[in-house]
Amino acid sequence: MNPPPWLRRVCLISLLVGLALVVLGPVLAYGVVSWQVDQQAGDPAKAFEAAIEPWRQGLLWTTPIGMAMVFQGGLGLLFFWVTRVADASRDT
């Protein structure tokens, strides 16, 4: 059974986008909030907590969606690898 070649690209793109959502979402939020806190005067801990709350609420969806995309993409690529190994062992 040979899956269409575009399906492998879809799985790889899903894996990469999911990793970007899981990793870069919180990193982006932390970087922007740290920059905002550096611009303000006062207690840094309270300013950071007040500044991160809107970002935390806005980026709440990135981790579960990203993890689901990583799982789906990784599972698809694992399927392609297993079928390639099975086809190669069948030919020998």
mmCIF file of N, CA and C in Angstrom, residues 1-70:
data_model
loop_
_atom_site.group_PDB
_atom_site.id
_atom_site.type_symbol
_atom_site.label_atom_id
_atom_site.label_comp_id
_atom_site.label_asym_id
_atom_site.label_seq_id
_atom_site.Cartn_x
_atom_site.Cartn_y
_atom_site.Cartn_z
ATOM 1 N N MET A 1 0.841 -1.174 0.000
ATOM 2 C CA MET A 1 0.000 0.000 0.000
ATOM 3 C C MET A 1 0.888 1.239 0.000
ATOM 4 N N ASN A 2 0.791 2.026 -1.027
ATOM 5 C CA ASN A 2 1.555 3.268 -1.107
ATOM 6 C C ASN A 2 0.624 4.451 -0.920
ATOM 7 N N PRO A 3 0.817 5.191 0.166
ATOM 8 C CA PRO A 3 0.000 6.389 0.362
ATOM 9 C C PRO A 3 0.421 7.480 -0.612
ATOM 10 N N PRO A 4 -0.455 8.411 -0.891
ATOM 11 C CA PRO A 4 -0.091 9.495 -1.809
ATOM 12 C C PRO A 4 1.052 10.333 -1.226
ATOM 13 N N PRO A 5 1.931 10.851 -2.089
ATOM 14 C CA PRO A 5 3.092 11.595 -1.587
ATOM 15 C C PRO A 5 2.727 12.881 -0.856
ATOM 16 N N TRP A 6 1.604 13.482 -1.176
ATOM 17 C CA TRP A 6 1.232 14.727 -0.499
ATOM 18 C C TRP A 6 0.866 14.487 0.956
ATOM 19 N N LEU A 7 0.449 13.268 1.285
ATOM 20 C CA LEU A 7 0.053 12.972 2.659
ATOM 21 C C LEU A 7 1.246 13.017 3.612
ATOM 22 N N ARG A 8 2.403 12.588 3.133
ATOM 23 C CA ARG A 8 3.618 12.656 3.951
ATOM 24 C C ARG A 8 3.971 14.110 4.253
ATOM 25 N N ARG A 9 3.817 14.988 3.257
ATOM 26 C CA ARG A 9 4.096 16.414 3.481
ATOM 27 C C ARG A 9 3.113 17.017 4.471
ATOM 28 N N VAL A 10 1.854 16.611 4.399
ATOM 29 C CA VAL A 10 0.853 17.112 5.345
ATOM 30 C C VAL A 10 1.220 16.699 6.772
ATOM 31 N N CYS A 11 1.649 15.465 6.953
ATOM 32 C CA CYS A 11 2.039 15.003 8.290
ATOM 33 C C CYS A 11 3.262 15.753 8.793
ATOM 34 N N LEU A 12 4.239 15.985 7.926
ATOM 35 C CA LEU A 12 5.440 16.714 8.329
ATOM 36 C C LEU A 12 5.111 18.160 8.681
ATOM 37 N N ILE A 13 4.266 18.792 7.884
ATOM 38 C CA ILE A 13 3.865 20.175 8.171
ATOM 39 C C ILE A 13 3.095 20.233 9.489
ATOM 40 N N SER A 14 2.221 19.275 9.721
ATOM 41 C CA SER A 14 1.476 19.236 10.981
ATOM 42 C C SER A 14 2.418 19.083 12.165
ATOM 43 N N LEU A 15 3.407 18.228 12.031
ATOM 44 C CA LEU A 15 4.383 18.032 13.103
ATOM 45 C C LEU A 15 5.155 19.313 13.380
ATOM 46 N N LEU A 16 5.614 19.981 12.335
ATOM 47 C CA LEU A 16 6.409 21.200 12.515
ATOM 48 C C LEU A 16 5.572 22.362 13.059
ATOM 49 N N VAL A 17 4.362 22.525 12.555
ATOM 50 C CA VAL A 17 3.499 23.604 13.054
ATOM 51 C C VAL A 17 3.110 23.342 14.507
ATOM 52 N N GLY A 18 2.835 22.091 14.831
ATOM 53 C CA GLY A 18 2.513 21.752 16.215
ATOM 54 C C GLY A 18 3.667 22.038 17.157
ATOM 55 N N LEU A 19 4.885 21.683 16.741
ATOM 56 C CA LEU A 19 6.057 21.998 17.564
ATOM 57 C C LEU A 19 6.228 23.497 17.722
ATOM 58 N N ALA A 20 5.984 24.236 16.656
ATOM 59 C CA ALA A 20 6.101 25.694 16.739
ATOM 60 C C ALA A 20 5.075 26.261 17.716
ATOM 61 N N LEU A 21 3.848 25.747 17.695
ATOM 62 C CA LEU A 21 2.824 26.236 18.623
ATOM 63 C C LEU A 21 3.171 25.912 20.070
ATOM 64 N N VAL A 22 3.667 24.703 20.294
ATOM 65 C CA VAL A 22 3.976 24.288 21.661
ATOM 66 C C VAL A 22 5.179 25.046 22.207
ATOM 67 N N VAL A 23 6.197 25.256 21.377
ATOM 68 C CA VAL A 23 7.441 25.859 21.858
ATOM 69 C C VAL A 23 7.438 27.373 21.705
ATOM 70 N N LEU A 24 7.080 27.863 20.534
ATOM 71 C CA LEU A 24 7.228 29.291 20.271
ATOM 72 C C LEU A 24 6.126 30.154 20.881
ATOM 73 N N GLY A 25 4.951 29.608 21.114
ATOM 74 C CA GLY A 25 3.884 30.397 21.731
ATOM 75 C C GLY A 25 4.271 30.932 23.101
ATOM 76 N N PRO A 26 4.646 30.061 24.032
ATOM 77 C CA PRO A 26 5.071 30.566 25.344
ATOM 78 C C PRO A 26 6.353 31.395 25.298
ATOM 79 N N VAL A 27 7.282 31.038 24.423
ATOM 80 C CA VAL A 27 8.526 31.816 24.309
ATOM 81 C C VAL A 27 8.226 33.225 23.823
ATOM 82 N N LEU A 28 7.352 33.343 22.844
ATOM 83 C CA LEU A 28 6.966 34.658 22.337
ATOM 84 C C LEU A 28 6.283 35.478 23.431
ATOM 85 N N ALA A 29 5.367 34.856 24.149
ATOM 86 C CA ALA A 29 4.670 35.573 25.225
ATOM 87 C C ALA A 29 5.645 36.029 26.296
ATOM 88 N N TYR A 30 6.549 35.166 26.699
ATOM 89 C CA TYR A 30 7.512 35.535 27.742
ATOM 90 C C TYR A 30 8.420 36.664 27.274
ATOM 91 N N GLY A 31 8.866 36.598 26.025
ATOM 92 C CA GLY A 31 9.739 37.648 25.501
ATOM 93 C C GLY A 31 9.056 38.998 25.420
ATOM 94 N N VAL A 32 7.831 39.012 24.926
ATOM 95 C CA VAL A 32 7.103 40.280 24.801
ATOM 96 C C VAL A 32 6.795 40.856 26.178
ATOM 97 N N VAL A 33 6.370 40.006 27.090
ATOM 98 C CA VAL A 33 6.034 40.490 28.430
ATOM 99 C C VAL A 33 7.282 40.974 29.155
ATOM 100 N N SER A 34 8.396 40.265 29.010
ATOM 101 C CA SER A 34 9.642 40.723 29.637
ATOM 102 C C SER A 34 10.046 42.083 29.094
ATOM 103 N N TRP A 35 9.872 42.282 27.812
ATOM 104 C CA TRP A 35 10.210 43.575 27.215
ATOM 105 C C TRP A 35 9.295 44.666 27.760
ATOM 106 N N GLN A 36 7.994 44.360 27.901
ATOM 107 C CA GLN A 36 7.054 45.342 28.448
ATOM 108 C C GLN A 36 7.386 45.684 29.895
ATOM 109 N N VAL A 37 7.757 44.678 30.682
ATOM 110 C CA VAL A 37 8.074 44.914 32.090
ATOM 111 C C VAL A 37 9.347 45.734 32.214
ATOM 112 N N ASP A 38 10.309 45.493 31.332
ATOM 113 C CA ASP A 38 11.546 46.271 31.366
ATOM 114 C C ASP A 38 11.287 47.748 31.097
ATOM 115 N N GLN A 39 10.234 48.045 30.339
ATOM 116 C CA GLN A 39 9.909 49.426 30.016
ATOM 117 C C GLN A 39 9.212 50.139 31.172
ATOM 118 N N GLN A 40 8.668 49.374 32.111
ATOM 119 C CA GLN A 40 7.920 49.965 33.221
ATOM 120 C C GLN A 40 8.808 50.061 34.464
ATOM 121 N N ALA A 41 8.437 50.959 35.345
ATOM 122 C CA ALA A 41 9.138 51.078 36.624
ATOM 123 C C ALA A 41 8.268 50.463 37.714
ATOM 124 N N GLY A 42 8.866 50.126 38.824
ATOM 125 C CA GLY A 42 8.103 49.569 39.938
ATOM 126 C C GLY A 42 8.555 48.162 40.258
ATOM 127 N N ASP A 43 7.686 47.428 40.947
ATOM 128 C CA ASP A 43 7.992 46.060 41.352
ATOM 129 C C ASP A 43 7.949 45.145 40.127
ATOM 130 N N PRO A 44 9.078 44.536 39.737
ATOM 131 C CA PRO A 44 9.096 43.718 38.512
ATOM 132 C C PRO A 44 8.210 42.477 38.593
ATOM 133 N N ALA A 45 8.119 41.851 39.756
ATOM 134 C CA ALA A 45 7.320 40.622 39.868
ATOM 135 C C ALA A 45 5.836 40.911 39.656
ATOM 136 N N LYS A 46 5.330 41.953 40.281
ATOM 137 C CA LYS A 46 3.910 42.299 40.120
ATOM 138 C C LYS A 46 3.626 42.797 38.707
ATOM 139 N N ALA A 47 4.553 43.558 38.161
ATOM 140 C CA ALA A 47 4.365 44.057 36.798
ATOM 141 C C ALA A 47 4.370 42.904 35.800
ATOM 142 N N PHE A 48 5.249 41.922 36.013
ATOM 143 C CA PHE A 48 5.311 40.770 35.113
ATOM 144 C C PHE A 48 4.017 39.968 35.193
ATOM 145 N N GLU A 49 3.527 39.732 36.406
ATOM 146 C CA GLU A 49 2.292 38.959 36.578
ATOM 147 C C GLU A 49 1.101 39.673 35.947
ATOM 148 N N ALA A 50 1.043 40.986 36.094
ATOM 149 C CA ALA A 50 -0.058 41.748 35.497
ATOM 150 C C ALA A 50 0.041 41.768 33.978
ATOM 151 N N ALA A 51 1.253 41.804 33.453
ATOM 152 C CA ALA A 51 1.430 41.874 32.003
ATOM 153 C C ALA A 51 1.250 40.522 31.328
ATOM 154 N N ILE A 52 1.565 39.420 32.026
ATOM 155 C CA ILE A 52 1.492 38.101 31.393
ATOM 156 C C ILE A 52 0.057 37.575 31.332
ATOM 157 N N GLU A 53 -0.837 38.054 32.185
ATOM 158 C CA GLU A 53 -2.195 37.501 32.247
ATOM 159 C C GLU A 53 -2.951 37.591 30.917
ATOM 160 N N PRO A 54 -2.962 38.725 30.209
ATOM 161 C CA PRO A 54 -3.649 38.736 28.906
ATOM 162 C C PRO A 54 -3.011 37.778 27.897
ATOM 163 N N TRP A 55 -1.697 37.664 27.932
ATOM 164 C CA TRP A 55 -1.017 36.737 27.025
ATOM 165 C C TRP A 55 -1.342 35.300 27.385
ATOM 166 N N ARG A 56 -1.408 35.010 28.663
ATOM 167 C CA ARG A 56 -1.717 33.648 29.112
ATOM 168 C C ARG A 56 -3.106 33.250 28.632
ATOM 169 N N GLN A 57 -4.062 34.154 28.745
ATOM 170 C CA GLN A 57 -5.417 33.860 28.285
ATOM 171 C C GLN A 57 -5.480 33.753 26.764
ATOM 172 N N GLY A 58 -4.735 34.595 26.078
ATOM 173 C CA GLY A 58 -4.760 34.583 24.617
ATOM 174 C C GLY A 58 -4.071 33.384 24.007
ATOM 175 N N LEU A 59 -3.037 32.884 24.666
ATOM 176 C CA LEU A 59 -2.270 31.760 24.128
ATOM 177 C C LEU A 59 -2.624 30.438 24.787
ATOM 178 N N LEU A 60 -3.733 30.400 25.499
ATOM 179 C CA LEU A 60 -4.125 29.191 26.207
ATOM 180 C C LEU A 60 -4.386 28.020 25.254
ATOM 181 N N TRP A 61 -4.817 28.305 24.044
ATOM 182 C CA TRP A 61 -5.169 27.254 23.088
ATOM 183 C C TRP A 61 -3.948 26.667 22.385
ATOM 184 N N THR A 62 -2.794 27.339 22.413
ATOM 185 C CA THR A 62 -1.671 26.892 21.586
ATOM 186 C C THR A 62 -1.103 25.555 22.031
ATOM 187 N N THR A 63 -1.008 25.313 23.327
ATOM 188 C CA THR A 63 -0.383 24.073 23.780
ATOM 189 C C THR A 63 -1.216 22.838 23.441
ATOM 190 N N PRO A 64 -2.513 22.762 23.765
ATOM 191 C CA PRO A 64 -3.242 21.544 23.410
ATOM 192 C C PRO A 64 -3.394 21.334 21.905
ATOM 193 N N ILE A 65 -3.615 22.411 21.173
ATOM 194 C CA ILE A 65 -3.729 22.276 19.715
ATOM 195 C C ILE A 65 -2.386 21.847 19.136
ATOM 196 N N GLY A 66 -1.309 22.463 19.611
ATOM 197 C CA GLY A 66 0.027 22.091 19.139
ATOM 198 C C GLY A 66 0.366 20.651 19.455
ATOM 199 N N MET A 67 0.027 20.201 20.662
ATOM 200 C CA MET A 67 0.306 18.807 21.025
ATOM 201 C C MET A 67 -0.497 17.839 20.167
ATOM 202 N N ALA A 68 -1.729 18.189 19.867
ATOM 203 C CA ALA A 68 -2.545 17.332 19.003
ATOM 204 C C ALA A 68 -1.950 17.267 17.598
ATOM 205 N N MET A 69 -1.454 18.405 17.103
ATOM 206 C CA MET A 69 -0.852 18.412 15.768
ATOM 207 C C MET A 69 0.447 17.615 15.751
ATOM 208 N N VAL A 70 1.248 17.721 16.814
ATOM 209 C CA VAL A 70 2.479 16.932 16.908
ATOM 210 C C VAL A 70 2.140 15.447 16.938
#
